[in-house]
XYZ file of C-alpha atoms in Angstrom:
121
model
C 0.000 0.000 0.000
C 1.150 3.437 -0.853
C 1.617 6.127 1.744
C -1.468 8.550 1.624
C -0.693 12.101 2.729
C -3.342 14.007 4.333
C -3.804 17.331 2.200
C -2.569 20.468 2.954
C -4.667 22.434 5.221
C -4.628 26.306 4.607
C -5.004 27.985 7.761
C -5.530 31.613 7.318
C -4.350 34.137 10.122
C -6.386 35.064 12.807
C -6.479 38.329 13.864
C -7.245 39.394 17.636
C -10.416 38.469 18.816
C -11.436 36.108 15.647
C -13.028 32.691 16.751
C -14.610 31.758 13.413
C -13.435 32.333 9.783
C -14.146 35.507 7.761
C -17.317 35.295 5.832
C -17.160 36.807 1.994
C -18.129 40.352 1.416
C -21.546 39.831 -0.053
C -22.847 37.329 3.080
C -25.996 38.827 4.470
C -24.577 39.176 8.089
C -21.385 40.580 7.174
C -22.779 43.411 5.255
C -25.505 44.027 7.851
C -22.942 44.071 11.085
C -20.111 46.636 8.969
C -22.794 48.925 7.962
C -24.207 49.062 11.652
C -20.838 49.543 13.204
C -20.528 52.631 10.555
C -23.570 53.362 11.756
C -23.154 52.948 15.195
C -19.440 52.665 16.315
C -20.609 52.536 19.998
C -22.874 49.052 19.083
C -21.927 46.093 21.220
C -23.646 43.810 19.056
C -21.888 44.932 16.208
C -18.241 45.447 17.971
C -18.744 42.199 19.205
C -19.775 40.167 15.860
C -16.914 42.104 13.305
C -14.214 41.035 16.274
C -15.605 37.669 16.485
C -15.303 36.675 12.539
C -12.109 38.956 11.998
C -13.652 41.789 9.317
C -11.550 44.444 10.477
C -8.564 45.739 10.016
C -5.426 44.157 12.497
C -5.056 47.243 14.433
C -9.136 48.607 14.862
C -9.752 44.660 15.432
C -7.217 44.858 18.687
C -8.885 48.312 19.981
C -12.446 46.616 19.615
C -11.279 43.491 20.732
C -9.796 44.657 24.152
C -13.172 47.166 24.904
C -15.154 43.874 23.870
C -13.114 41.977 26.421
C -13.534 44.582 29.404
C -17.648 44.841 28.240
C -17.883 40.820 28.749
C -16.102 41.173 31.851
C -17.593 43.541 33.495
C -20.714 41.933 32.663
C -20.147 38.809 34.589
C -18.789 40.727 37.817
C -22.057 42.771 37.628
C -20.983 46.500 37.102
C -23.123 48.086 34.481
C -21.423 49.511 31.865
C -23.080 52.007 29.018
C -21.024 52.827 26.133
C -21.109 56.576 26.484
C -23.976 58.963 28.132
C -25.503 61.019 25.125
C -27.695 63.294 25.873
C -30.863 63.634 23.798
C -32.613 66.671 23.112
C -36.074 66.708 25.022
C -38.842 67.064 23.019
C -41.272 69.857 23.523
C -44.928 68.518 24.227
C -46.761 71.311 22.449
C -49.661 70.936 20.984
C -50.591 72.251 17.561
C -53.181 75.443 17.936
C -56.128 75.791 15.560
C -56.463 79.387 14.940
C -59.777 79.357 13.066
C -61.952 76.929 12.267
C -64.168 77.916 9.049
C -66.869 76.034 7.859
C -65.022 75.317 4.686
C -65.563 72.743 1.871
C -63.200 72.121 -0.708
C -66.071 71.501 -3.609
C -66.949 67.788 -3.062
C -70.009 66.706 -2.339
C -71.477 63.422 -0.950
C -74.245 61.886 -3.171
C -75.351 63.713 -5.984
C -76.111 62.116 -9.679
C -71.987 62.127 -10.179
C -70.158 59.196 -8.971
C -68.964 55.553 -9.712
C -71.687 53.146 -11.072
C -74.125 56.084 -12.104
C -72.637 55.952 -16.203
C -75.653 56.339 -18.814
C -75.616 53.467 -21.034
């Protein structure tokens, strides 16, 4: 019998953070999870997900990588953490004033001999 060696395995490198290999650019999740970290740079779901399958760059994968590290672990010891405190504009609760309410009619009229299904054969 003649020696069978086992193929060569390509292993590509992983960069910091990566546990699973780097989907194509046109997979459905991919695109969604770059465009929402775009989006949103301050999403954990999305910092989390682009770290995990290695679509970022080397260097922005090892910033995200160590502030998805301290999120995780600060989640298991029980401190609360929030990305960063925005501050939203409050919203005014006016209500709309009518100023005048006429007794306008803008020319149509219910009934009448006009209408659908009235047509003179």
């Amino acid at each position: 019998m003649a020696d069978v060696k086992p193929s060569v395995v390509v292993k590509e490198e992983l960069k910091p953070g990566q546990k699973f290999p780097t989907p194509t650019p046109g997979f459905g999740d991919r695109v969604f999870y770059e465009t929402l970290l775009r989006q949103r740079p301050d999403s954990a779901m999305a910092q989390e997900w682009c770290v995990n399958y290695g679509v970022l760059p080397s260097e922005e994968a090892a910033k995200l990588f160590k502030v998805v590290t301290k999120r995780k672990k600060n989640q298991k010891s029980g401190v609360p953490v929030s990305p960063s405190p925005t501050k939203k504009p409050k919203k005014s609760s006016k209500k709309k004033k009518i100023l005048r309410e006429d007794g306008f009619e803008a020319g149509m009229q219910v009934g009448g001999s006009e209408g659908m299904g009235n047509a003179a054969i």
